[in-house]
Short mmCIF file of C-alpha atoms and ligand atoms in Angstrom, two decimals:
data_model
loop_
_atom_site.label_atom_id
_atom_site.label_comp_id
_atom_site.label_asym_id
_atom_site.label_seq_id
_atom_site.Cartn_x
_atom_site.Cartn_y
_atom_site.Cartn_z
CA MET A 1 94.18 129.35 27.23
CA LEU A 2 96.38 126.75 29.07
CA ASN A 3 93.00 125.38 30.41
CA ASN A 4 93.61 125.74 34.16
CA PHE A 5 91.55 128.94 34.65
CA ARG A 6 89.19 128.75 31.83
CA PHE A 7 85.86 130.69 31.17
CA LEU A 8 83.12 131.26 28.95
CA THR A 9 80.44 134.18 28.84
CA SER A 10 77.03 134.72 27.57
CA GLY A 11 74.54 137.43 27.28
CA GLU A 12 73.43 140.24 25.04
CA SER A 13 73.73 144.04 25.49
CA HIS A 14 69.98 144.48 26.03
CA GLY A 15 69.10 141.02 27.22
CA LYS A 16 68.20 139.99 30.62
CA CYS A 17 71.75 139.38 32.09
CA LEU A 18 75.31 138.63 31.41
CA ASN A 19 76.78 135.32 32.61
CA GLY A 20 80.19 133.91 33.17
CA ILE A 21 81.35 130.43 34.12
CA ILE A 22 84.91 129.98 35.46
CA ASP A 23 86.17 126.40 35.65
CA GLY A 24 89.47 125.47 37.36
CA ILE A 25 89.64 127.66 40.48
CA PRO A 26 91.38 125.85 43.26
CA ALA A 27 89.67 125.56 46.61
CA GLY A 28 90.35 127.83 49.46
CA PHE A 29 90.70 131.31 48.10
CA GLU A 30 88.65 134.13 49.55
CA ILE A 31 86.38 135.84 47.17
CA ASN A 32 85.20 139.33 48.15
CA LEU A 33 82.05 140.53 46.31
CA ASN A 34 82.83 144.28 47.11
CA LEU A 35 86.12 143.86 45.22
CA ILE A 36 84.33 142.56 42.16
CA ASN A 37 81.73 145.41 42.30
CA ASP A 38 84.55 147.96 42.81
CA GLU A 39 86.10 146.82 39.38
CA LEU A 40 82.66 146.94 37.73
CA LYS A 41 82.24 150.49 38.79
CA ARG A 42 85.81 151.40 37.44
CA ARG A 43 84.68 149.95 34.10
CA GLN A 44 81.62 152.19 34.03
CA GLY A 45 83.60 155.35 34.52
CA GLY A 46 85.55 157.79 32.33
CA TRP A 47 84.78 160.82 30.11
CA GLY A 48 82.82 160.12 27.04
CA ARG A 49 80.71 157.33 28.23
CA GLY A 50 77.04 157.17 26.85
CA GLY A 51 73.60 157.29 28.44
CA ARG A 52 73.66 153.56 29.21
CA MET A 53 76.05 154.11 32.14
CA LYS A 54 73.53 156.30 33.77
CA ILE A 55 71.03 153.50 33.69
CA GLU A 56 73.23 150.59 34.90
CA THR A 57 74.79 150.12 38.26
CA ASP A 58 76.67 146.88 37.44
CA THR A 59 76.47 144.39 40.48
CA ILE A 60 77.76 140.83 40.56
CA GLU A 61 75.70 137.88 41.90
CA ILE A 62 77.69 134.61 42.46
CA LYS A 63 75.45 131.67 41.74
CA SER A 64 77.76 128.83 42.51
CA GLY A 65 81.33 127.70 43.53
CA VAL A 66 81.78 129.74 46.55
CA ARG A 67 80.70 128.90 50.19
CA PHE A 68 81.14 131.01 53.21
CA GLY A 69 83.22 133.34 51.21
CA LYS A 70 85.76 130.80 49.89
CA THR A 71 86.09 128.87 46.70
CA THR A 72 85.19 125.21 46.84
CA GLY A 73 87.07 124.06 43.71
CA ALA A 74 83.71 123.85 41.98
CA PRO A 75 83.08 126.01 38.76
CA ILE A 76 81.98 129.60 39.69
CA CYS A 77 79.00 131.12 38.00
CA LEU A 78 78.70 134.79 37.85
CA GLU A 79 75.78 137.02 36.83
CA ILE A 80 75.18 140.70 36.11
CA MET A 81 71.67 141.84 35.51
CA ASN A 82 71.04 144.37 32.65
CA LYS A 83 68.83 146.88 34.29
CA ASP A 84 68.00 148.33 30.83
CA PHE A 85 66.27 145.10 29.90
CA GLU A 86 63.05 146.41 31.40
CA ASN A 87 62.96 148.81 28.43
CA TRP A 88 63.84 146.11 25.83
CA LYS A 89 61.64 143.18 27.06
CA THR A 90 59.58 143.03 23.77
CA ILE A 91 62.60 143.76 21.50
CA MET A 92 64.74 141.10 23.03
CA SER A 93 61.95 138.57 23.71
CA ILE A 94 63.03 134.98 23.92
CA GLU A 95 59.73 133.80 22.78
CA LYS A 96 58.24 134.37 19.35
CA ILE A 97 55.82 137.32 19.61
CA GLY A 98 54.57 138.03 16.11
CA ALA A 99 55.76 139.87 13.11
CA GLN A 100 59.60 138.78 13.19
CA ASP A 101 59.43 137.57 9.57
CA ASP A 102 59.12 141.08 8.37
CA ILE A 103 62.33 142.94 9.53
CA GLY A 104 60.61 146.27 8.88
CA GLU A 105 57.97 145.51 11.54
CA VAL A 106 60.38 144.57 14.28
CA GLU A 107 61.02 147.35 16.76
CA LYS A 108 64.62 148.56 16.72
CA SER A 109 65.69 146.11 13.94
CA PHE A 110 68.18 147.58 11.45
CA THR A 111 69.72 146.75 8.19
CA LYS A 112 72.43 149.38 7.62
CA PRO A 113 75.71 147.99 9.02
CA ARG A 114 78.08 150.28 10.89
CA PRO A 115 81.52 150.33 9.13
CA GLY A 116 84.00 149.03 11.74
CA HIS A 117 81.50 146.95 13.73
CA ALA A 118 80.73 143.17 13.34
CA ASP A 119 77.27 144.05 11.72
CA LEU A 120 78.04 143.14 8.01
CA ALA A 121 80.39 140.22 8.36
CA GLY A 122 78.26 138.81 11.30
CA ALA A 123 75.08 139.02 9.28
CA ILE A 124 76.52 137.38 6.19
CA LYS A 125 78.26 134.68 8.38
CA TYR A 126 75.09 133.67 10.42
CA ASP A 127 72.69 134.44 7.74
CA LEU A 128 70.85 137.10 9.83
CA LYS A 129 68.28 139.65 8.30
CA ASP A 130 68.07 141.83 11.38
CA LEU A 131 71.58 143.14 12.21
CA ARG A 132 70.46 143.52 15.89
CA ASP A 133 71.23 139.95 16.36
CA VAL A 134 74.86 140.74 15.61
CA LEU A 135 75.01 144.13 17.48
CA GLU A 136 73.59 142.54 20.69
CA ARG A 137 76.38 139.99 21.22
CA SER A 138 79.25 142.03 19.63
CA SER A 139 78.42 145.09 21.96
CA ALA A 140 81.17 146.03 24.35
CA ARG A 141 78.44 145.59 27.08
CA LYS A 142 79.74 142.02 27.47
CA THR A 143 82.99 143.22 28.83
CA ALA A 144 81.22 143.86 32.17
CA ILE A 145 81.27 140.14 32.78
CA ASP A 146 84.89 139.81 31.60
CA VAL A 147 85.81 142.40 34.17
CA ALA A 148 84.00 140.39 36.84
CA ILE A 149 85.88 137.12 35.92
CA GLY A 150 89.07 139.22 35.98
CA ALA A 151 88.29 140.52 39.41
CA VAL A 152 88.15 136.97 40.66
CA ALA A 153 91.52 136.34 38.97
CA LYS A 154 93.04 139.48 40.66
CA GLN A 155 91.99 138.28 44.09
CA ILE A 156 93.90 135.03 43.54
CA LEU A 157 96.94 136.92 42.22
CA LYS A 158 96.66 139.31 45.30
CA GLU A 159 97.25 136.15 47.59
CA PHE A 160 100.82 136.22 46.15
CA ASP A 161 101.14 140.07 46.34
CA ILE A 162 100.74 140.37 42.58
CA THR A 163 98.95 143.61 41.70
CA CYS A 164 98.30 145.70 38.66
CA TYR A 165 97.45 149.25 37.51
CA SER A 166 96.72 151.02 34.15
CA GLN A 167 97.43 154.34 32.61
CA ILE A 168 96.02 156.24 29.59
CA ILE A 169 98.87 157.28 27.31
CA SER A 170 96.88 159.26 24.83
CA ILE A 171 93.35 159.92 23.43
CA GLY A 172 92.98 160.89 19.70
CA CYS A 173 95.89 162.44 17.75
CA GLU A 174 98.91 162.62 20.01
CA ASN A 175 100.13 165.83 18.23
CA GLU A 176 97.17 168.06 19.23
CA ASP A 177 97.66 170.13 22.40
CA ALA A 178 94.02 169.94 23.68
CA LYS A 179 93.36 168.35 26.96
CA ILE A 180 91.83 164.85 26.95
CA LYS A 181 88.45 166.05 28.13
CA GLU A 182 88.39 168.77 25.55
CA LYS A 183 89.19 166.40 22.78
CA ILE A 184 86.33 164.15 23.87
CA GLU A 185 83.94 166.99 24.04
CA THR A 186 84.86 168.19 20.58
CA ALA A 187 84.39 164.69 19.18
CA GLN A 188 80.95 164.58 20.96
CA ASN A 189 79.87 167.90 19.49
CA GLN A 190 80.84 166.74 16.00
CA GLY A 191 79.00 163.50 16.23
CA ASP A 192 82.24 161.67 16.17
CA THR A 193 84.25 159.29 18.42
CA LEU A 194 87.87 158.86 19.66
CA GLY A 195 90.19 155.91 20.45
CA GLY A 196 93.50 155.99 22.14
CA ASN A 197 96.53 154.26 23.68
CA PHE A 198 96.97 152.92 27.24
CA GLN A 199 99.15 150.65 29.17
CA ILE A 200 98.77 148.10 32.00
CA VAL A 201 101.46 147.04 34.52
CA PHE A 202 101.51 143.94 36.58
CA GLU A 203 104.07 143.99 39.60
CA ASN A 204 105.66 141.22 41.43
CA LEU A 205 105.35 138.42 39.10
CA PRO A 206 107.24 135.28 39.63
CA VAL A 207 109.78 134.02 37.13
CA GLY A 208 108.76 131.35 34.59
CA LEU A 209 104.92 131.79 33.94
CA GLY A 210 104.43 130.65 30.39
CA SER A 211 107.01 128.67 28.43
CA HIS A 212 109.56 128.87 25.68
CA VAL A 213 109.01 125.22 24.56
CA GLN A 214 105.79 125.26 22.50
CA TRP A 215 103.87 127.97 20.59
CA ASP A 216 100.66 127.87 22.43
CA ARG A 217 102.35 128.00 25.85
CA LYS A 218 104.19 131.28 25.22
CA LEU A 219 102.83 134.03 27.53
CA ASP A 220 103.21 136.81 25.13
CA GLY A 221 101.07 135.07 22.52
CA LEU A 222 98.45 134.20 25.12
CA ILE A 223 98.25 137.82 26.41
CA ALA A 224 98.09 139.08 22.76
CA GLN A 225 95.20 137.00 22.06
CA ALA A 226 93.40 137.96 25.29
CA VAL A 227 93.86 141.62 24.60
CA MET A 228 93.04 141.55 20.93
CA ASN A 229 89.75 140.02 21.85
CA ILE A 230 88.54 143.06 23.46
CA PRO A 231 85.99 145.01 21.32
CA ALA A 232 87.82 147.92 19.37
CA VAL A 233 91.44 146.86 20.23
CA LYS A 234 93.62 146.98 17.10
CA ALA A 235 97.10 146.69 18.44
CA VAL A 236 99.01 145.10 21.38
CA GLU A 237 102.72 145.71 22.31
CA ILE A 238 104.77 144.27 25.13
CA GLY A 239 107.45 146.50 26.67
CA LEU A 240 109.16 148.65 24.10
CA GLY A 241 106.75 147.17 21.39
CA VAL A 242 106.89 148.70 18.00
CA GLY A 243 109.70 150.98 19.32
CA CYS A 244 112.04 147.84 19.10
CA ALA A 245 112.48 148.55 15.33
CA ASN A 246 114.27 151.93 16.09
CA VAL A 247 117.07 150.89 18.35
CA PHE A 248 120.19 148.72 18.23
CA GLY A 249 120.28 145.41 20.00
CA SER A 250 122.65 146.90 22.54
CA LYS A 251 120.25 149.48 23.52
CA MET A 252 117.16 147.06 23.41
CA HIS A 253 118.07 144.25 25.75
CA ASP A 254 117.86 144.56 29.44
CA GLU A 255 121.38 143.61 30.89
CA ILE A 256 121.44 141.29 33.87
CA PHE A 257 123.20 142.35 37.07
CA VAL A 258 123.69 140.70 40.49
CA GLU A 259 124.17 142.25 43.88
CA ASN A 260 124.10 140.60 47.27
CA ASN A 261 122.99 137.36 45.43
CA LYS A 262 119.97 139.14 43.91
CA TYR A 263 119.50 139.49 40.04
CA PHE A 264 118.24 142.78 38.58
CA ARG A 265 117.98 144.85 35.56
CA LYS A 266 118.29 148.65 34.96
CA THR A 267 115.86 148.73 32.06
CA ASN A 268 112.66 146.82 31.14
CA ASN A 269 112.36 147.22 27.34
CA ALA A 270 111.29 143.51 27.30
CA GLY A 271 108.33 144.41 29.38
CA GLY A 272 108.79 141.46 31.72
CA LEU A 273 108.66 138.77 29.08
CA GLU A 274 111.63 136.87 27.59
CA GLY A 275 111.20 133.72 25.50
CA GLY A 276 107.50 133.73 26.24
CA MET A 277 108.08 133.59 29.95
CA THR A 278 107.82 136.11 32.86
CA ASN A 279 111.46 137.25 33.82
CA GLY A 280 110.60 138.69 37.28
CA GLU A 281 110.36 142.35 35.98
CA ASN A 282 107.08 144.20 35.66
CA LEU A 283 104.88 143.01 32.97
CA VAL A 284 104.08 146.04 30.70
CA VAL A 285 101.40 145.59 28.10
CA LYS A 286 100.37 148.54 25.77
CA ALA A 287 97.21 148.58 23.68
CA THR A 288 95.47 150.67 21.03
CA MET A 289 91.81 151.12 20.94
CA LYS A 290 90.19 152.36 17.76
CA PRO A 291 87.47 155.06 17.79
CA ILE A 292 84.00 153.36 18.45
CA PRO A 293 82.37 152.67 15.20
CA THR A 294 78.84 154.00 16.28
CA LEU A 295 78.84 157.45 14.91
CA LYS A 296 76.21 160.16 15.42
CA LYS A 297 77.30 161.54 12.13
CA PRO A 298 77.02 158.37 10.13
CA LEU A 299 79.29 156.95 7.58
CA ALA A 300 78.37 155.68 4.20
CA THR A 301 77.16 152.03 4.11
CA ILE A 302 74.84 149.83 2.24
CA ASP A 303 71.28 148.90 3.13
CA PHE A 304 71.35 145.08 3.55
CA LYS A 305 67.62 144.88 2.87
CA ASN A 306 67.72 146.10 -0.77
CA ASN A 307 71.45 146.61 -1.60
CA SER A 308 71.12 150.39 -1.98
CA GLN A 309 73.63 153.04 -0.87
CA SER A 310 72.71 154.40 2.53
CA GLU A 311 74.06 155.78 5.82
CA ALA A 312 75.01 153.67 8.83
CA HIS A 313 72.70 152.87 11.78
CA PHE A 314 73.14 154.94 14.87
CA GLU A 315 72.01 154.31 18.37
CA ARG A 316 72.98 155.49 21.70
CA SER A 317 76.68 154.66 22.36
CA ASP A 318 79.91 155.92 23.88
CA VAL A 319 81.94 158.83 22.37
CA CYS A 320 85.19 157.45 24.11
CA ALA A 321 85.75 154.36 26.20
CA VAL A 322 89.54 154.10 26.37
CA SER A 323 89.61 154.19 30.19
CA ALA A 324 87.00 151.44 30.42
CA CYS A 325 88.99 149.53 27.90
CA ALA A 326 92.14 149.75 30.13
CA VAL A 327 90.08 148.20 32.95
CA VAL A 328 88.87 145.36 30.68
CA THR A 329 92.56 144.79 29.66
CA GLU A 330 93.64 144.52 33.25
CA ALA A 331 90.90 141.89 33.72
CA MET A 332 91.86 139.84 30.68
CA VAL A 333 95.47 139.85 31.38
CA ALA A 334 94.77 138.84 35.12
CA SER A 335 92.83 135.83 33.81
CA VAL A 336 95.69 134.74 31.51
CA LEU A 337 98.16 135.20 34.26
CA VAL A 338 96.23 133.15 36.80
CA ASP A 339 95.84 130.49 34.16
CA ALA A 340 99.68 130.33 33.82
CA PHE A 341 100.23 130.67 37.55
CA LEU A 342 98.13 127.71 38.25
CA ASP A 343 99.97 125.79 35.45
CA LYS A 344 103.06 126.22 37.29
CA PHE A 345 102.22 126.04 41.03
CA GLY A 346 99.22 123.61 41.13
CA LYS A 347 95.53 123.68 40.57
CA ASP A 348 93.71 122.04 43.45
CA ASN A 349 93.90 124.10 46.77
CA ILE A 350 95.50 127.13 48.31
CA THR A 351 97.68 125.18 50.71
CA GLU A 352 99.53 123.22 48.20
CA ILE A 353 99.81 126.21 45.75
CA LYS A 354 101.25 128.37 48.57
CA ASN A 355 103.75 125.65 49.45
CA CYS A 356 104.88 125.08 45.94
CA TYR A 357 105.08 128.85 45.45
CA SER A 358 107.26 129.41 48.44
CA ASN A 359 109.59 126.64 47.40
CA ARG A 360 110.07 127.86 43.83
CA ASN A 361 113.52 128.02 42.30
CA TYR A 362 115.44 131.18 42.92
CA SER A 363 112.86 132.94 44.93
CA ASN A 364 115.71 134.22 47.11
CA ARG A 365 117.47 135.90 44.07
CA ILE A 366 114.91 137.82 42.24
C1 EPS B 1 78.30 149.40 26.92
C2 EPS B 1 77.03 149.31 26.62
C3 EPS B 1 76.40 149.68 25.39
C4 EPS B 1 77.20 150.80 24.70
C5 EPS B 1 78.58 150.56 24.57
C6 EPS B 1 79.23 149.87 25.78
O1 EPS B 1 75.02 149.93 25.78
P1 EPS B 1 74.04 150.74 24.80
O2 EPS B 1 74.14 150.14 23.46
O3 EPS B 1 72.66 150.35 25.52
O4 EPS B 1 74.22 152.11 24.82
O5 EPS B 1 77.01 151.99 25.43
O6 EPS B 1 78.82 149.65 23.50
C7 EPS B 1 79.65 149.96 22.48
C8 EPS B 1 80.51 150.83 22.62
C9 EPS B 1 79.80 149.16 21.43
O7 EPS B 1 80.52 149.33 20.44
O8 EPS B 1 79.04 148.20 21.24
C10 EPS B 1 79.06 148.99 28.12
O9 EPS B 1 78.35 148.49 29.00
O10 EPS B 1 80.24 149.28 28.19
#
């Protein structure tokens, strides 16, 4: 983070609510609740989603930082209520209610970590006996509030005509001919899960977001960190990505042309980033999501309670959430881009930022 648009979240998967605080939003930007809710709805969709998505209708409440529909410059506090909390009130009780010292007595407690999830490392690190304390925060449920924060970021970018979209590239094994829906149904019937590849594209970015001068200001590094933070993401690529290894430099680099005083490229293998800065081309980020580790047909694991060999814990989950992951990735990258945008064009109010933006270098050439 460059610390202009910075945010933190809190909340558990089956706790009362998810919260986010964004600090560093300049004054004067219109915030439309419907646009945030539209993004939340997109995240809930896709083939292979679990029963939880039938319970929730994620809806945002803004608690502070917006007045008469516009940002005031103060921190914005966002909240999404978990409808499912009604069914988990005792299990997720904030107050002590009885037999918590005996894990076996606590409803929905578990001690058999899921390979691939945070359960085992989290329990050892935080010295927890009930792995639910790890599951609740490491659940991808928390990406709902990330999407809400990203939806605020997208509205700021939209003021400058910067927009984005995402595309699924593949689900499961790329060599199989089966249609995506069929592959997900097969996984479901086998008690299994599936990951996949997708890409997101941001259009109309100005030149010079990020910087080449210091490691922690390079935009590709900041984007990679933001995307790798998303639950189940195991790889990030910019532009041609790992494909760079297979081509000569003469085929890799995007030659620069000029016509009528305008610069342009005929290719975009760099994915819109050169030297850790935007170069005026579309930003193209690809990411890979692993299959969700909560398997109906459980994998071998240990029982944390008595160190015996066992089978992993299972509870309701998604079979495939790649399309949701793409929406989350759009949100995370939008937040990184606003952070870099405010770094370059100003942080206090929309008027000054717009003035600075329209007076930027070479705006007439790219
Ligand atoms: C999710 C909510 C969770 C899971 C899923 C994503 O709700 P529940 O546990 O009540 O079914 O469905 O979480 C995971 C895939 C995971 O690995 O933790 C959501 O809102 O996206």
